């Protein structure tokens, strides 16, 4: 069994836009890549400012590799008719580190709870249809210090295993910091340590 060390999110530079209308109510949806609650809340602020004349600014976000950090907000709509269906779309697309905001311009006709759920769900789904999804690796950080004469051996392992080099400093004692996908971290650690102990 392989270790599950990948997750899906949407590309950073990519903002997915969606639209849905029902009985003259308009729902504008925006999907973003976010990596923190602060980032998500900043977006809420921006959308409330930009669409200050809209009746509702509902949203949901899901964060973290396992998607356990999430929140939804109905912004005055009946409970669970807005935030929950928005979050539902993020979950069913198996995405994380994603924020979706849906702006509603009220059309003068009540949609009822069923109608609202459909509207917010469809607007969010439409936004997600317009994003680029990417698969990312869960990474582990490895720090390794070694003496300068070991440089060639270390670089040979780095070339073969291709970790991402975050930091390097070469002196009498050399230091390197790597990020590598979780499933390969133990192998990299063992190989580097075997050099250190001259095995």
PDB file of C-alpha atoms in Angstrom, residues 117-193:
ATOM      1  CA  UNK A 117     -29.531  25.350  -1.821  1.00  0.00           C
ATOM      2  CA  UNK A 118     -29.666  24.607  -5.561  1.00  0.00           C
ATOM      3  CA  UNK A 119     -28.642  28.176  -6.461  1.00  0.00           C
ATOM      4  CA  UNK A 120     -25.618  28.332  -4.152  1.00  0.00           C
ATOM      5  CA  UNK A 121     -24.576  24.797  -5.083  1.00  0.00           C
ATOM      6  CA  UNK A 122     -24.811  25.456  -8.831  1.00  0.00           C
ATOM      7  CA  UNK A 123     -22.997  28.814  -8.634  1.00  0.00           C
ATOM      8  CA  UNK A 124     -20.133  27.204  -6.664  1.00  0.00           C
ATOM      9  CA  UNK A 125     -20.013  24.225  -9.059  1.00  0.00           C
ATOM     10  CA  UNK A 126     -19.826  26.616 -12.017  1.00  0.00           C
ATOM     11  CA  UNK A 127     -16.879  28.468 -10.438  1.00  0.00           C
ATOM     12  CA  UNK A 128     -15.063  25.144  -9.944  1.00  0.00           C
ATOM     13  CA  UNK A 129     -15.652  24.241 -13.592  1.00  0.00           C
ATOM     14  CA  UNK A 130     -13.552  27.282 -14.455  1.00  0.00           C
ATOM     15  CA  UNK A 131     -10.425  26.532 -12.437  1.00  0.00           C
ATOM     16  CA  UNK A 132      -7.271  24.582 -13.132  1.00  0.00           C
ATOM     17  CA  UNK A 133      -6.880  21.771 -10.623  1.00  0.00           C
ATOM     18  CA  UNK A 134      -3.391  20.637  -9.682  1.00  0.00           C
ATOM     19  CA  UNK A 135      -2.143  17.728  -7.644  1.00  0.00           C
ATOM     20  CA  UNK A 136       0.403  18.592  -4.998  1.00  0.00           C
ATOM     21  CA  UNK A 137       2.632  16.464  -2.823  1.00  0.00           C
ATOM     22  CA  UNK A 138       2.604  16.472   0.937  1.00  0.00           C
ATOM     23  CA  UNK A 139       6.221  17.310   1.673  1.00  0.00           C
ATOM     24  CA  UNK A 140       8.545  16.583   4.533  1.00  0.00           C
ATOM     25  CA  UNK A 141      11.494  18.805   5.428  1.00  0.00           C
ATOM     26  CA  UNK A 142      14.904  17.217   5.936  1.00  0.00           C
ATOM     27  CA  UNK A 143      17.953  19.058   7.287  1.00  0.00           C
ATOM     28  CA  UNK A 144      21.365  17.573   6.614  1.00  0.00           C
ATOM     29  CA  UNK A 145      24.829  18.765   7.702  1.00  0.00           C
ATOM     30  CA  UNK A 146      27.976  17.237   6.253  1.00  0.00           C
ATOM     31  CA  UNK A 147      31.676  17.938   5.738  1.00  0.00           C
ATOM     32  CA  UNK A 148      32.821  19.511   2.493  1.00  0.00           C
ATOM     33  CA  UNK A 149      34.613  16.376   1.161  1.00  0.00           C
ATOM     34  CA  UNK A 150      31.224  14.575   1.132  1.00  0.00           C
ATOM     35  CA  UNK A 151      29.765  17.128  -1.328  1.00  0.00           C
ATOM     36  CA  UNK A 152      29.948  14.914  -4.453  1.00  0.00           C
ATOM     37  CA  UNK A 153      28.257  11.972  -2.754  1.00  0.00           C
ATOM     38  CA  UNK A 154      25.500  14.196  -1.357  1.00  0.00           C
ATOM     39  CA  UNK A 155      24.910  15.874  -4.729  1.00  0.00           C
ATOM     40  CA  UNK A 156      24.732  12.464  -6.431  1.00  0.00           C
ATOM     41  CA  UNK A 157      21.842  11.466  -4.112  1.00  0.00           C
ATOM     42  CA  UNK A 158      20.176  14.858  -4.630  1.00  0.00           C
ATOM     43  CA  UNK A 159      20.399  14.405  -8.413  1.00  0.00           C
ATOM     44  CA  UNK A 160      18.897  10.902  -8.226  1.00  0.00           C
ATOM     45  CA  UNK A 161      16.090  11.682  -5.779  1.00  0.00           C
ATOM     46  CA  UNK A 162      15.414  15.256  -6.873  1.00  0.00           C
ATOM     47  CA  UNK A 163      14.206  16.846  -3.605  1.00  0.00           C
ATOM     48  CA  UNK A 164      13.438  20.571  -3.626  1.00  0.00           C
ATOM     49  CA  UNK A 165      16.402  22.469  -2.144  1.00  0.00           C
ATOM     50  CA  UNK A 166      15.104  25.116   0.243  1.00  0.00           C
ATOM     51  CA  UNK A 167      18.403  26.279   1.701  1.00  0.00           C
ATOM     52  CA  UNK A 168      22.080  25.511   1.233  1.00  0.00           C
ATOM     53  CA  UNK A 169      25.251  26.810   2.802  1.00  0.00           C
ATOM     54  CA  UNK A 170      28.687  25.533   1.876  1.00  0.00           C
ATOM     55  CA  UNK A 171      31.550  26.041   4.277  1.00  0.00           C
ATOM     56  CA  UNK A 172      33.790  23.689   6.279  1.00  0.00           C
ATOM     57  CA  UNK A 173      30.534  22.246   7.468  1.00  0.00           C
ATOM     58  CA  UNK A 174      27.891  22.277   4.757  1.00  0.00           C
ATOM     59  CA  UNK A 175      24.194  22.517   5.448  1.00  0.00           C
ATOM     60  CA  UNK A 176      21.282  21.703   3.191  1.00  0.00           C
ATOM     61  CA  UNK A 177      17.555  21.768   3.743  1.00  0.00           C
ATOM     62  CA  UNK A 178      15.348  19.710   1.459  1.00  0.00           C
ATOM     63  CA  UNK A 179      11.624  19.304   0.893  1.00  0.00           C
ATOM     64  CA  UNK A 180      10.593  15.964  -0.564  1.00  0.00           C
ATOM     65  CA  UNK A 181       7.310  14.139  -0.951  1.00  0.00           C
ATOM     66  CA  UNK A 182       6.450  12.275   2.223  1.00  0.00           C
ATOM     67  CA  UNK A 183       6.584   8.791   0.713  1.00  0.00           C
ATOM     68  CA  UNK A 184      10.225   9.311  -0.358  1.00  0.00           C
ATOM     69  CA  UNK A 185      11.426  11.123   2.779  1.00  0.00           C
ATOM     70  CA  UNK A 186      12.513   8.027   4.683  1.00  0.00           C
ATOM     71  CA  UNK A 187      14.589   6.751   1.737  1.00  0.00           C
ATOM     72  CA  UNK A 188      16.331  10.122   1.327  1.00  0.00           C
ATOM     73  CA  UNK A 189      17.012  10.308   5.067  1.00  0.00           C
ATOM     74  CA  UNK A 190      18.495   6.779   5.101  1.00  0.00           C
ATOM     75  CA  UNK A 191      20.698   7.426   2.094  1.00  0.00           C
ATOM     76  CA  UNK A 192      22.061  10.680   3.495  1.00  0.00           C
ATOM     77  CA  UNK A 193      22.637   9.149   6.924  1.00  0.00           C
TER      78      UNK A 193
END
